[in-house]
GROMACS .gro file of C-alpha atoms in nm:
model
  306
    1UNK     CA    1  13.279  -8.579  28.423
    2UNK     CA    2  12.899  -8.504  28.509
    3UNK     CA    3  12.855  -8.547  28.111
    4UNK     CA    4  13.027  -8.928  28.132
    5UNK     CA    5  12.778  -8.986  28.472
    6UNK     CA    6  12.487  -8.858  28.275
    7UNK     CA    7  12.551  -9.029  27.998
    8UNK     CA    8  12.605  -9.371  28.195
    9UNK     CA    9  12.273  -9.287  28.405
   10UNK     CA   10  12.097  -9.248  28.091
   11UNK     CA   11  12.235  -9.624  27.950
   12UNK     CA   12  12.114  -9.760  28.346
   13UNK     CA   13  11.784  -9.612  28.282
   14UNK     CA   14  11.764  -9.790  27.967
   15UNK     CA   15  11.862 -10.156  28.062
   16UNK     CA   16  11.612 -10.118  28.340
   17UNK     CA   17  11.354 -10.033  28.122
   18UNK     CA   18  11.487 -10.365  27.906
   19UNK     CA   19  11.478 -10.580  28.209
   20UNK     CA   20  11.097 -10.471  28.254
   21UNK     CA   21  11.029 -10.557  27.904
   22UNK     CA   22  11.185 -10.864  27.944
   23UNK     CA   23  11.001 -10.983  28.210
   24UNK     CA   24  10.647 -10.876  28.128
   25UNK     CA   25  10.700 -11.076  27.778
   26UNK     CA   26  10.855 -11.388  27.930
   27UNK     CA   27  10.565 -11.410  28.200
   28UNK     CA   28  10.269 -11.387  27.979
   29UNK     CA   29  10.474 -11.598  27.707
   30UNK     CA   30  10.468 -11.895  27.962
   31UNK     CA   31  10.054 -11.915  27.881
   32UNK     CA   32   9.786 -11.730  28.050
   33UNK     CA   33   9.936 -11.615  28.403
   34UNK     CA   34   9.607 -11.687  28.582
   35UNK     CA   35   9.590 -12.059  28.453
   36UNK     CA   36   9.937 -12.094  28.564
   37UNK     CA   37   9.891 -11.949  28.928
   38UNK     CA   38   9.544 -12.123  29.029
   39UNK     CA   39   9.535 -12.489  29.156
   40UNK     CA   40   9.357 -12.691  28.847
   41UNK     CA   41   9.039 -12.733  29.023
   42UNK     CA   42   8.967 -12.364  29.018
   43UNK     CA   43   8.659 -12.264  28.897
   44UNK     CA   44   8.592 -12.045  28.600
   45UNK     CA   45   8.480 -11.760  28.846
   46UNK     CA   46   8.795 -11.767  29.025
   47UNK     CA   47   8.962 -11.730  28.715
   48UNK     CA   48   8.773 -11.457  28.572
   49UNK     CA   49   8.758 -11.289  28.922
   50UNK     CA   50   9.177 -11.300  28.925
   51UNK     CA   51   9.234 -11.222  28.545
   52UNK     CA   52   8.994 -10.926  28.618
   53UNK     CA   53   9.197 -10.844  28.983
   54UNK     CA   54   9.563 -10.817  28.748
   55UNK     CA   55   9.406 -10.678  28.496
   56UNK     CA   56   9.459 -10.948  28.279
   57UNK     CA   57   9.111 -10.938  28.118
   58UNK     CA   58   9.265 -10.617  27.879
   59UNK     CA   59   9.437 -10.599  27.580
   60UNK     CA   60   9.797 -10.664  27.585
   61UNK     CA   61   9.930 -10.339  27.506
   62UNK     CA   62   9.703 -10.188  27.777
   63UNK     CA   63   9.849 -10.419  28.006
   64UNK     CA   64  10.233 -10.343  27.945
   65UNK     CA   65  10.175  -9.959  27.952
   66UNK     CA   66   9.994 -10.029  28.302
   67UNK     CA   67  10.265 -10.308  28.418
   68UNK     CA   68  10.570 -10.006  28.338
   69UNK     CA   69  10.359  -9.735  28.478
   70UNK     CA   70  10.307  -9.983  28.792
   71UNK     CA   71  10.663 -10.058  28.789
   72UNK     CA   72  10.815  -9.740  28.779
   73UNK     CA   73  10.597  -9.645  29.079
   74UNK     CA   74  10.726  -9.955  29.246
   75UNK     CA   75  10.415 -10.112  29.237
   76UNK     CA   76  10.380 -10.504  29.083
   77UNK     CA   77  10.058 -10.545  29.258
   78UNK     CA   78  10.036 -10.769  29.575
   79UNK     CA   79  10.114 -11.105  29.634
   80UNK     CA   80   9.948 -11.385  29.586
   81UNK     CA   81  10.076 -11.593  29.826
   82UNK     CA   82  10.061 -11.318  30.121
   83UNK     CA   83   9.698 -11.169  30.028
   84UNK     CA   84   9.707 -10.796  30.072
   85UNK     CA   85  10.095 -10.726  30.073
   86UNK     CA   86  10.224 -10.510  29.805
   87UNK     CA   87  10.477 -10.757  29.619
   88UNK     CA   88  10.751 -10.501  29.635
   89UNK     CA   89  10.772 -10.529  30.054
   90UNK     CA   90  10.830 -10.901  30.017
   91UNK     CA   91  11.146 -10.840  29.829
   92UNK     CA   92  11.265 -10.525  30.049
   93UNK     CA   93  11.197 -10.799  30.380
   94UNK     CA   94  11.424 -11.060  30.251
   95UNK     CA   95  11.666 -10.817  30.149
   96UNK     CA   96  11.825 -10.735  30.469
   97UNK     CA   97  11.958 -11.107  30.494
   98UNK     CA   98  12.071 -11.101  30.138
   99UNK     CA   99  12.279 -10.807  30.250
  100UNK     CA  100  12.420 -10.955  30.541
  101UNK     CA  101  12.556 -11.261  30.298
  102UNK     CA  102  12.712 -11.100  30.016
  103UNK     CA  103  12.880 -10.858  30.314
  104UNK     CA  104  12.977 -11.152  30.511
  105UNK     CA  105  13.119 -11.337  30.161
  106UNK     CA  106  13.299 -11.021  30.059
  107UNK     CA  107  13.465 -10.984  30.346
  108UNK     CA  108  13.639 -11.307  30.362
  109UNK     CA  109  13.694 -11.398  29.968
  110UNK     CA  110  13.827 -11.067  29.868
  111UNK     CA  111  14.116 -11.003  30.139
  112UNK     CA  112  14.220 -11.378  30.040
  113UNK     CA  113  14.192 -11.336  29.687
  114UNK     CA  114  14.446 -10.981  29.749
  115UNK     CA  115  14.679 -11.237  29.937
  116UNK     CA  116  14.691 -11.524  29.745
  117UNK     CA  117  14.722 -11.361  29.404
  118UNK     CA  118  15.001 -11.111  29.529
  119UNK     CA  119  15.223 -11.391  29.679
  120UNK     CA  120  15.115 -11.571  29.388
  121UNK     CA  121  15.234 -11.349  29.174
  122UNK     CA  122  15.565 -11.218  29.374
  123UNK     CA  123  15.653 -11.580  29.451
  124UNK     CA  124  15.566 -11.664  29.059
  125UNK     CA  125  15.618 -12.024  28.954
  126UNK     CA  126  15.757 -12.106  29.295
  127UNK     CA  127  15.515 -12.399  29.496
  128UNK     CA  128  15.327 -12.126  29.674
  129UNK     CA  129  15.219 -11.965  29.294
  130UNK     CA  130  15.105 -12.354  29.221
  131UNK     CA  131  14.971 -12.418  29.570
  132UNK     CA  132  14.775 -12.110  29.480
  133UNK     CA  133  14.605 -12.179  29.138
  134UNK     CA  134  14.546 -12.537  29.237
  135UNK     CA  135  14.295 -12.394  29.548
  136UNK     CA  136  14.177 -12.099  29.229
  137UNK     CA  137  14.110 -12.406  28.987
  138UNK     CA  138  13.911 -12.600  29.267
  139UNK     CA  139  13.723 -12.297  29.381
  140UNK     CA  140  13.620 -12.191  29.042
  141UNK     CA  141  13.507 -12.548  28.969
  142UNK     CA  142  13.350 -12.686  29.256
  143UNK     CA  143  13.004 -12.619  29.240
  144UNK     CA  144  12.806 -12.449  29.474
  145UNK     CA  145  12.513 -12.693  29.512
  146UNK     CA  146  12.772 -12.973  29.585
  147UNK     CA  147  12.980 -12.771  29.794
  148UNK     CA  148  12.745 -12.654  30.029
  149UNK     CA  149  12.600 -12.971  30.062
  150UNK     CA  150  12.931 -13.132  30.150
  151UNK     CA  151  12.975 -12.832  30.380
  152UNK     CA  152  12.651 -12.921  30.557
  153UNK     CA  153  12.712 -13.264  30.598
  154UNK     CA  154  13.094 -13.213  30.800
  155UNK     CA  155  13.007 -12.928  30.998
  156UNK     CA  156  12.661 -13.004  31.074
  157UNK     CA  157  12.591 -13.337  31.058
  158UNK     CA  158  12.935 -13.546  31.112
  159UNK     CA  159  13.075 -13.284  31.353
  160UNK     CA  160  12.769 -13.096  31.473
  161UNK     CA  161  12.983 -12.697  31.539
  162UNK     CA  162  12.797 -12.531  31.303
  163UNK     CA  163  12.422 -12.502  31.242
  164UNK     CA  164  12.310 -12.615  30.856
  165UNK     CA  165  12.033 -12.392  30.775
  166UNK     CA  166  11.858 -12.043  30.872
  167UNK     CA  167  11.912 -11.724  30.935
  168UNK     CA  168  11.916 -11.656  31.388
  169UNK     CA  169  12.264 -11.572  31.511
  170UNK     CA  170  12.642 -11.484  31.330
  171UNK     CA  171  12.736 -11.841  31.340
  172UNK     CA  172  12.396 -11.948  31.061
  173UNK     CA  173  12.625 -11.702  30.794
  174UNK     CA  174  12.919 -11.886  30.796
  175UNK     CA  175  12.876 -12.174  30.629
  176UNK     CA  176  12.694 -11.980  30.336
  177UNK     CA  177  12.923 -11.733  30.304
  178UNK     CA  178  13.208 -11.971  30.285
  179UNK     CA  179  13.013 -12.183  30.010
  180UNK     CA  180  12.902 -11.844  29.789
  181UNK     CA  181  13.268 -11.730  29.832
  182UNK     CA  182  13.497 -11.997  29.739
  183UNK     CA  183  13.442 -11.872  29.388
  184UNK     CA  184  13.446 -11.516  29.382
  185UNK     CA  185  13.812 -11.616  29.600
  186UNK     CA  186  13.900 -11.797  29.351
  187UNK     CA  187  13.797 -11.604  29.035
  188UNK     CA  188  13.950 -11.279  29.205
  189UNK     CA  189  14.272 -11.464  29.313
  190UNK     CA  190  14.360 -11.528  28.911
  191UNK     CA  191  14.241 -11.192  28.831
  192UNK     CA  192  14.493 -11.051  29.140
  193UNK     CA  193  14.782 -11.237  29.007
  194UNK     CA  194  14.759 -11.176  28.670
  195UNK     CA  195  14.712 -10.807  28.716
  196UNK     CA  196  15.029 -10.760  28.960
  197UNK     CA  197  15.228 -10.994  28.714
  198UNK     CA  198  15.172 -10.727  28.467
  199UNK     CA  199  15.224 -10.421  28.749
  200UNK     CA  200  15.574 -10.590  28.875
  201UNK     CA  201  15.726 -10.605  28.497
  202UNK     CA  202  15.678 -10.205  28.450
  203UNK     CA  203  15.993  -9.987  28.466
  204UNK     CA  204  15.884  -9.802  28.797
  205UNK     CA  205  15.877 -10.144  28.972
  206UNK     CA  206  16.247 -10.219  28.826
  207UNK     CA  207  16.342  -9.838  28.937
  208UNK     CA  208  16.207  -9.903  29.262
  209UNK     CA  209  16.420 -10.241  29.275
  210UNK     CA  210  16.725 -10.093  29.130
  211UNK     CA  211  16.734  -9.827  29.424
  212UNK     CA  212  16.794 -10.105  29.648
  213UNK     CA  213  16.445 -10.117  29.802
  214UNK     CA  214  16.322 -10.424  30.006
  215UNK     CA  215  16.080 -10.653  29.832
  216UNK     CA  216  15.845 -10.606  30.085
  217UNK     CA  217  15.868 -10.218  30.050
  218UNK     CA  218  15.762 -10.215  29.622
  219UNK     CA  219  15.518 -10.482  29.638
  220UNK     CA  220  15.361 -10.265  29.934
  221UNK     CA  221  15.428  -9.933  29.858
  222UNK     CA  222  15.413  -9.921  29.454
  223UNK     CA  223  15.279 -10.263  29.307
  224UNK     CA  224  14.936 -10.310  29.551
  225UNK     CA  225  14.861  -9.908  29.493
  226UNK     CA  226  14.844  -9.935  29.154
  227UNK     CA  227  14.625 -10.248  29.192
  228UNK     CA  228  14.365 -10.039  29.386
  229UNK     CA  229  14.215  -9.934  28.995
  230UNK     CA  230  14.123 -10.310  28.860
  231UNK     CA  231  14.012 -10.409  29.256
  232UNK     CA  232  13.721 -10.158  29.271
  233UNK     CA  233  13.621 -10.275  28.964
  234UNK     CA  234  13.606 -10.621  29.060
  235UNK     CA  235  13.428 -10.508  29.440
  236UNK     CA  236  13.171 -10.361  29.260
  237UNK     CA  237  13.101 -10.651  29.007
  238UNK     CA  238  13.118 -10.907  29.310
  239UNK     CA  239  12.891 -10.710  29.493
  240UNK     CA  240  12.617 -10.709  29.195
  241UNK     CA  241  12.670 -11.041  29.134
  242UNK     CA  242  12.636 -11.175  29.495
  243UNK     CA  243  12.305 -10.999  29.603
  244UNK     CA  244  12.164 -11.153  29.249
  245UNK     CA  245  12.327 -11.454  29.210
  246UNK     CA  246  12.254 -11.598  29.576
  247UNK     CA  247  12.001 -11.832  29.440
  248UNK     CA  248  12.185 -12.165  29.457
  249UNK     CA  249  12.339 -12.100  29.795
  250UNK     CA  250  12.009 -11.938  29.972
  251UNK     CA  251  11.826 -12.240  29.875
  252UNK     CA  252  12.072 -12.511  29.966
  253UNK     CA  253  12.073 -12.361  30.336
  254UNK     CA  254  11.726 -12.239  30.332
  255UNK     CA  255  11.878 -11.860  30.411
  256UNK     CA  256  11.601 -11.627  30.353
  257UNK     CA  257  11.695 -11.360  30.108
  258UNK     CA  258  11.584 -11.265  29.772
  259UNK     CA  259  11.763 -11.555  29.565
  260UNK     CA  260  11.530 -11.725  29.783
  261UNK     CA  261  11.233 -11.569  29.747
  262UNK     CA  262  11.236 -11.566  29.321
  263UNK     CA  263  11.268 -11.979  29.361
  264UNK     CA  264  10.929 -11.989  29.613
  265UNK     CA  265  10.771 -11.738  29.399
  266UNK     CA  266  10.852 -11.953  29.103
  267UNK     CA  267  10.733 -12.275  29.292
  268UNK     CA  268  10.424 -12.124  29.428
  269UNK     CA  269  10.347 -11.909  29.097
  270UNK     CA  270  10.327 -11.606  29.287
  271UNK     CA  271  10.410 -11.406  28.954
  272UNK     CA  272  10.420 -11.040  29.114
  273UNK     CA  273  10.638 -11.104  29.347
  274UNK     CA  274  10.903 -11.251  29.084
  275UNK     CA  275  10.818 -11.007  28.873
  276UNK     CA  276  10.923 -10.736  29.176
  277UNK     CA  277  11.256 -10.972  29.309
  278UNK     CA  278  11.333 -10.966  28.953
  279UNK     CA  279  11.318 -10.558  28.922
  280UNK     CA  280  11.508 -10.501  29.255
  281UNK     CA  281  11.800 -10.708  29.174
  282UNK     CA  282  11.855 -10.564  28.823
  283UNK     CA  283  11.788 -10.229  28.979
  284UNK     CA  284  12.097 -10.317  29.250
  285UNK     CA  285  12.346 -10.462  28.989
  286UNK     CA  286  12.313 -10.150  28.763
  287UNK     CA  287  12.302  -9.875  29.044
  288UNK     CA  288  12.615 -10.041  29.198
  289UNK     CA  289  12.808 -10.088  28.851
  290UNK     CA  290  12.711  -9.731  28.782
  291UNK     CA  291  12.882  -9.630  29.097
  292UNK     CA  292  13.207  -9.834  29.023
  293UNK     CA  293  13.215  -9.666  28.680
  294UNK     CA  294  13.217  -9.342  28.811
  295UNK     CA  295  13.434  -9.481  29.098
  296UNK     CA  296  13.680  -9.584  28.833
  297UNK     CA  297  13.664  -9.291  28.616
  298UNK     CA  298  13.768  -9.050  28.893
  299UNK     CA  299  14.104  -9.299  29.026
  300UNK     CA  300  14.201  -9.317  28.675
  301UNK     CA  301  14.136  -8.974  28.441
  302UNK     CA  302  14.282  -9.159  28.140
  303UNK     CA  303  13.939  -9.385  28.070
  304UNK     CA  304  13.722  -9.043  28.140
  305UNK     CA  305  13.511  -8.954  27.852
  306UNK     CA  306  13.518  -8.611  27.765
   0.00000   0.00000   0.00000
Protein backbone atom coordinates (compact mmCIF):
# COMPACT_ATOMS: atom_id res chain seq x y z
CA UNK A 1 0.00 0.00 0.00
CA UNK A 2 2.51 2.92 0.96
CA UNK A 3 4.56 1.48 -2.19
CA UNK A 4 1.20 2.01 -4.64
CA UNK A 5 0.82 5.80 -2.74
CA UNK A 6 4.46 6.43 -3.39
CA UNK A 7 4.47 5.35 -6.52
CA UNK A 8 1.23 7.46 -7.50
CA UNK A 9 2.85 10.58 -5.57
CA UNK A 10 5.80 10.18 -7.62
CA UNK A 11 3.51 10.14 -11.19
CA UNK A 12 1.58 13.60 -9.39
CA UNK A 13 4.91 15.09 -8.96
CA UNK A 14 5.63 14.48 -12.46
CA UNK A 15 2.48 15.86 -14.31
CA UNK A 16 2.96 18.93 -12.18
CA UNK A 17 6.24 19.39 -13.26
CA UNK A 18 4.59 18.82 -17.07
CA UNK A 19 1.94 21.36 -16.42
CA UNK A 20 4.85 23.92 -15.52
CA UNK A 21 6.59 23.09 -18.65
CA UNK A 22 3.64 23.50 -20.44
CA UNK A 23 2.87 26.73 -19.47
CA UNK A 24 6.23 28.48 -19.47
CA UNK A 25 6.52 27.25 -23.34
CA UNK A 26 3.00 28.24 -24.36
CA UNK A 27 3.45 31.84 -22.75
CA UNK A 28 6.65 32.85 -24.29
CA UNK A 29 5.48 30.93 -27.61
CA UNK A 30 2.60 33.56 -27.89
CA UNK A 31 5.65 36.34 -28.80
CA UNK A 32 7.60 38.34 -26.43
CA UNK A 33 5.47 38.44 -23.04
CA UNK A 34 6.36 42.11 -22.43
CA UNK A 35 5.07 43.27 -25.97
CA UNK A 36 2.01 41.38 -25.25
CA UNK A 37 1.29 42.86 -21.66
CA UNK A 38 2.13 46.73 -22.34
CA UNK A 39 -0.48 49.07 -24.00
CA UNK A 40 1.13 49.78 -27.71
CA UNK A 41 2.13 53.20 -26.91
CA UNK A 42 4.67 52.06 -24.39
CA UNK A 43 7.89 53.32 -24.70
CA UNK A 44 11.03 51.37 -25.31
CA UNK A 45 12.13 52.14 -21.61
CA UNK A 46 9.10 50.71 -20.23
CA UNK A 47 9.75 47.76 -22.11
CA UNK A 48 13.23 47.25 -21.29
CA UNK A 49 12.50 48.33 -17.63
CA UNK A 50 9.65 45.27 -17.49
CA UNK A 51 11.61 42.62 -19.62
CA UNK A 52 14.47 43.44 -17.14
CA UNK A 53 11.75 43.36 -13.87
CA UNK A 54 10.66 39.35 -15.18
CA UNK A 55 13.73 38.65 -16.06
CA UNK A 56 12.97 38.40 -19.48
CA UNK A 57 16.14 40.16 -20.72
CA UNK A 58 18.09 36.40 -20.10
CA UNK A 59 18.55 33.56 -22.02
CA UNK A 60 15.77 31.18 -22.26
CA UNK A 61 17.08 28.35 -20.48
CA UNK A 62 18.07 30.70 -17.60
CA UNK A 63 14.67 31.78 -17.52
CA UNK A 64 12.85 28.28 -17.24
CA UNK A 65 15.33 27.02 -14.52
CA UNK A 66 14.39 30.40 -12.61
CA UNK A 67 10.46 30.20 -13.62
CA UNK A 68 10.51 26.18 -11.92
CA UNK A 69 12.71 27.23 -9.13
CA UNK A 70 10.11 30.28 -8.65
CA UNK A 71 7.35 27.94 -9.03
CA UNK A 72 8.15 25.34 -6.79
CA UNK A 73 8.62 28.01 -4.10
CA UNK A 74 5.21 29.26 -5.02
CA UNK A 75 6.45 32.24 -6.34
CA UNK A 76 5.28 33.51 -10.20
CA UNK A 77 6.31 36.95 -9.40
CA UNK A 78 3.63 39.69 -8.72
CA UNK A 79 0.96 40.90 -10.63
CA UNK A 80 0.75 43.15 -13.00
CA UNK A 81 -2.46 44.31 -12.69
CA UNK A 82 -2.32 44.65 -8.67
CA UNK A 83 1.38 46.23 -8.47
CA UNK A 84 3.17 44.70 -5.54
CA UNK A 85 0.98 41.50 -4.85
CA UNK A 86 2.67 38.25 -5.17
CA UNK A 87 0.55 36.56 -8.12
CA UNK A 88 0.07 33.44 -6.07
CA UNK A 89 -2.33 35.48 -3.27
CA UNK A 90 -4.60 36.53 -6.12
CA UNK A 91 -5.41 32.98 -6.87
CA UNK A 92 -5.56 31.76 -3.04
CA UNK A 93 -8.29 35.12 -2.65
CA UNK A 94 -10.60 33.96 -5.28
CA UNK A 95 -10.34 30.57 -4.18
CA UNK A 96 -12.54 30.59 -1.26
CA UNK A 97 -15.62 31.39 -3.62
CA UNK A 98 -14.55 28.76 -6.05
CA UNK A 99 -14.86 26.45 -3.10
CA UNK A 100 -18.08 27.49 -2.00
CA UNK A 101 -19.46 26.66 -5.80
CA UNK A 102 -18.20 23.38 -6.61
CA UNK A 103 -19.46 22.51 -2.71
CA UNK A 104 -22.73 24.07 -3.32
CA UNK A 105 -22.94 22.12 -7.04
CA UNK A 106 -21.87 18.86 -5.46
CA UNK A 107 -24.21 18.88 -3.08
CA UNK A 108 -27.23 19.10 -5.15
CA UNK A 109 -26.13 17.16 -8.56
CA UNK A 110 -24.68 14.19 -6.89
CA UNK A 111 -27.61 13.08 -4.37
CA UNK A 112 -29.87 13.50 -7.65
CA UNK A 113 -27.69 11.78 -9.89
CA UNK A 114 -27.72 8.60 -6.84
CA UNK A 115 -31.63 8.94 -7.18
CA UNK A 116 -32.34 9.19 -10.55
CA UNK A 117 -29.93 6.55 -11.81
CA UNK A 118 -31.02 3.96 -9.03
CA UNK A 119 -34.81 4.30 -9.83
CA UNK A 120 -33.62 4.48 -13.21
CA UNK A 121 -32.11 1.54 -13.12
CA UNK A 122 -34.58 -0.53 -10.62
CA UNK A 123 -37.56 0.82 -12.57
CA UNK A 124 -35.49 -0.09 -15.99
CA UNK A 125 -37.31 0.62 -19.23
CA UNK A 126 -40.39 1.63 -17.31
CA UNK A 127 -41.41 5.74 -18.05
CA UNK A 128 -39.54 6.79 -14.97
CA UNK A 129 -36.03 5.01 -16.59
CA UNK A 130 -37.07 7.24 -19.89
CA UNK A 131 -38.27 10.25 -17.93
CA UNK A 132 -34.82 9.88 -16.50
CA UNK A 133 -32.35 9.77 -19.50
CA UNK A 134 -34.45 12.30 -21.33
CA UNK A 135 -33.54 15.07 -18.24
CA UNK A 136 -29.53 13.05 -18.50
CA UNK A 137 -29.57 13.74 -22.40
CA UNK A 138 -30.73 17.47 -21.87
CA UNK A 139 -28.37 18.08 -19.03
CA UNK A 140 -25.40 16.70 -20.74
CA UNK A 141 -26.26 18.79 -23.82
CA UNK A 142 -27.42 21.99 -22.82
CA UNK A 143 -24.67 24.19 -22.64
CA UNK A 144 -23.58 26.06 -19.88
CA UNK A 145 -23.18 29.53 -21.46
CA UNK A 146 -26.82 29.21 -22.78
CA UNK A 147 -28.13 27.78 -19.77
CA UNK A 148 -27.10 30.17 -17.39
CA UNK A 149 -28.06 32.83 -19.45
CA UNK A 150 -31.59 31.52 -19.79
CA UNK A 151 -31.37 30.98 -16.03
CA UNK A 152 -30.60 34.67 -15.55
CA UNK A 153 -33.11 35.96 -17.63
CA UNK A 154 -36.38 33.86 -15.66
CA UNK A 155 -35.21 34.22 -12.30
CA UNK A 156 -33.72 37.51 -12.45
CA UNK A 157 -35.02 39.45 -14.94
CA UNK A 158 -38.73 38.08 -15.85
CA UNK A 159 -39.42 37.05 -12.23
CA UNK A 160 -36.94 39.08 -10.21
CA UNK A 161 -36.48 36.03 -6.84
CA UNK A 162 -33.15 35.50 -7.44
CA UNK A 163 -30.18 37.87 -7.85
CA UNK A 164 -28.14 37.31 -11.45
CA UNK A 165 -24.65 37.98 -10.59
CA UNK A 166 -22.03 38.20 -7.54
CA UNK A 167 -20.95 36.68 -4.83
CA UNK A 168 -22.86 38.57 -1.13
CA UNK A 169 -25.33 36.21 0.50
CA UNK A 170 -26.45 32.10 0.02
CA UNK A 171 -29.10 33.05 -2.37
CA UNK A 172 -26.03 34.69 -5.27
CA UNK A 173 -24.85 30.56 -5.34
CA UNK A 174 -27.84 29.20 -6.46
CA UNK A 175 -28.31 29.99 -9.69
CA UNK A 176 -24.56 29.04 -10.51
CA UNK A 177 -24.55 26.07 -8.90
CA UNK A 178 -27.67 24.91 -10.56
CA UNK A 179 -26.17 25.96 -14.09
CA UNK A 180 -22.44 24.18 -13.34
CA UNK A 181 -24.46 21.15 -12.07
CA UNK A 182 -26.99 20.18 -14.48
CA UNK A 183 -24.18 18.31 -16.13
CA UNK A 184 -22.20 16.65 -13.68
CA UNK A 185 -26.28 15.44 -12.65
CA UNK A 186 -26.62 14.37 -15.65
CA UNK A 187 -23.28 12.71 -16.59
CA UNK A 188 -23.35 10.96 -13.03
CA UNK A 189 -27.05 9.92 -13.40
CA UNK A 190 -25.98 7.57 -16.67
CA UNK A 191 -22.93 6.56 -14.94
CA UNK A 192 -25.36 5.57 -11.63
CA UNK A 193 -27.65 3.58 -13.74
CA UNK A 194 -25.47 1.82 -15.72
CA UNK A 195 -23.35 0.74 -12.83
CA UNK A 196 -26.41 -0.63 -10.61
CA UNK A 197 -27.80 -2.28 -13.91
CA UNK A 198 -24.71 -4.27 -13.83
CA UNK A 199 -24.77 -4.64 -9.64
CA UNK A 200 -28.67 -5.87 -9.76
CA UNK A 201 -27.86 -8.80 -12.48
CA UNK A 202 -25.09 -10.47 -10.03
CA UNK A 203 -26.05 -13.71 -8.24
CA UNK A 204 -25.97 -12.11 -4.65
CA UNK A 205 -28.69 -9.65 -5.79
CA UNK A 206 -30.84 -12.79 -7.19
CA UNK A 207 -29.90 -14.67 -3.68
CA UNK A 208 -31.00 -11.77 -1.89
CA UNK A 209 -34.36 -11.78 -4.06
CA UNK A 210 -34.84 -15.43 -3.90
CA UNK A 211 -34.89 -15.24 0.06
CA UNK A 212 -37.96 -13.34 -0.28
CA UNK A 213 -36.47 -9.92 0.58
CA UNK A 214 -38.38 -6.62 -0.19
CA UNK A 215 -37.17 -4.66 -3.15
CA UNK A 216 -36.62 -1.86 -1.13
CA UNK A 217 -34.44 -3.94 1.35
CA UNK A 218 -31.57 -5.27 -1.73
CA UNK A 219 -31.52 -2.18 -3.60
CA UNK A 220 -30.75 -0.53 -0.05
CA UNK A 221 -28.98 -2.88 1.76
CA UNK A 222 -26.79 -4.82 -1.03
CA UNK A 223 -27.06 -3.01 -4.54
CA UNK A 224 -26.26 0.96 -3.30
CA UNK A 225 -23.24 -0.57 -0.93
CA UNK A 226 -21.58 -1.99 -3.54
CA UNK A 227 -22.05 1.23 -5.57
CA UNK A 228 -20.14 3.20 -2.85
CA UNK A 229 -16.60 1.91 -4.97
CA UNK A 230 -17.40 3.62 -8.61
CA UNK A 231 -19.19 6.84 -6.54
CA UNK A 232 -15.94 7.96 -4.82
CA UNK A 233 -14.39 7.72 -7.87
CA UNK A 234 -16.68 9.85 -9.62
CA UNK A 235 -16.79 12.55 -6.21
CA UNK A 236 -13.36 12.92 -6.58
CA UNK A 237 -13.24 13.50 -10.46
CA UNK A 238 -16.29 16.01 -10.08
CA UNK A 239 -14.60 17.72 -7.51
CA UNK A 240 -11.28 18.29 -9.75
CA UNK A 241 -13.17 19.08 -12.49
CA UNK A 242 -15.50 21.71 -10.87
CA UNK A 243 -12.86 23.93 -9.04
CA UNK A 244 -11.00 23.92 -12.70
CA UNK A 245 -13.56 23.87 -15.01
CA UNK A 246 -15.71 26.86 -13.45
CA UNK A 247 -14.65 29.13 -16.18
CA UNK A 248 -17.80 29.34 -18.30
CA UNK A 249 -20.15 29.55 -15.37
CA UNK A 250 -17.95 32.17 -13.13
CA UNK A 251 -17.92 34.41 -16.03
CA UNK A 252 -21.51 34.24 -17.16
CA UNK A 253 -22.54 35.38 -13.48
CA UNK A 254 -19.54 37.39 -12.82
CA UNK A 255 -18.85 34.96 -9.53
CA UNK A 256 -15.43 35.69 -8.44
CA UNK A 257 -13.35 32.58 -8.27
CA UNK A 258 -10.39 31.34 -10.04
CA UNK A 259 -12.15 30.28 -13.47
CA UNK A 260 -12.65 33.85 -13.22
CA UNK A 261 -9.62 35.19 -12.52
CA UNK A 262 -7.49 33.05 -15.54
CA UNK A 263 -10.19 34.86 -18.13
CA UNK A 264 -9.25 38.68 -16.57
CA UNK A 265 -5.74 37.68 -16.41
CA UNK A 266 -5.99 36.58 -19.98
CA UNK A 267 -7.93 39.84 -20.96
CA UNK A 268 -5.72 42.14 -19.08
CA UNK A 269 -2.36 40.12 -19.96
CA UNK A 270 -1.50 39.84 -16.50
CA UNK A 271 0.72 36.69 -17.42
CA UNK A 272 1.89 35.76 -13.72
CA UNK A 273 -1.09 35.57 -12.40
CA UNK A 274 -2.34 32.96 -15.17
CA UNK A 275 0.63 31.46 -15.01
CA UNK A 276 -0.08 30.95 -10.90
CA UNK A 277 -4.27 30.19 -11.45
CA UNK A 278 -2.96 27.82 -13.90
CA UNK A 279 -0.45 25.96 -11.27
CA UNK A 280 -3.06 25.93 -8.40
CA UNK A 281 -5.74 24.28 -10.29
CA UNK A 282 -3.55 21.49 -11.75
CA UNK A 283 -2.02 21.26 -8.33
CA UNK A 284 -5.93 20.68 -6.87
CA UNK A 285 -7.08 18.19 -9.62
CA UNK A 286 -4.00 15.92 -9.06
CA UNK A 287 -3.81 16.16 -5.14
CA UNK A 288 -7.58 15.32 -5.05
CA UNK A 289 -7.38 12.39 -7.75
CA UNK A 290 -4.41 11.17 -5.79
CA UNK A 291 -6.57 11.00 -2.76
CA UNK A 292 -9.49 9.12 -4.56
CA UNK A 293 -6.88 6.62 -5.81
CA UNK A 294 -5.77 5.80 -2.61
CA UNK A 295 -9.41 6.21 -1.44
CA UNK A 296 -10.29 3.54 -3.93
CA UNK A 297 -7.48 1.27 -3.43
CA UNK A 298 -8.22 0.78 0.29
CA UNK A 299 -12.50 0.05 -0.35
CA UNK A 300 -11.49 -2.33 -2.93
CA UNK A 301 -7.97 -4.53 -2.21
CA UNK A 302 -8.46 -6.28 -5.58
CA UNK A 303 -7.08 -3.04 -7.83
CA UNK A 304 -4.10 -2.62 -5.05
CA UNK A 305 -0.76 -2.86 -6.57
CA UNK A 306 1.53 -4.88 -4.79
Amino acid sequence: MIRYILGRALQSIVVILGVLLLVFFIVNLTGDPVRIMLPPEASQEDVERLRVQMGLDRPLPEQFVRFMAGAVRGDFGESLRYRGQPALKQVIERFPATLTLAAVTLAWSLPAALLLGTIAAVRHNSILDNLAMVLALLGQSLPSFWLGLILILLFAEQWNVLPSSGYGGPWHVLLPAFTLGAFFMARNTRLVRSGMREVLEQDYIRTARSKGLAERIVVVRHAIKNMAIPVVTMVGLDIGQLLGGAVVTETVFAWPGIGRLAIDSILQRDFPVLEADVFFIALAFVAINLVVDVLYTWLDPRVRVR
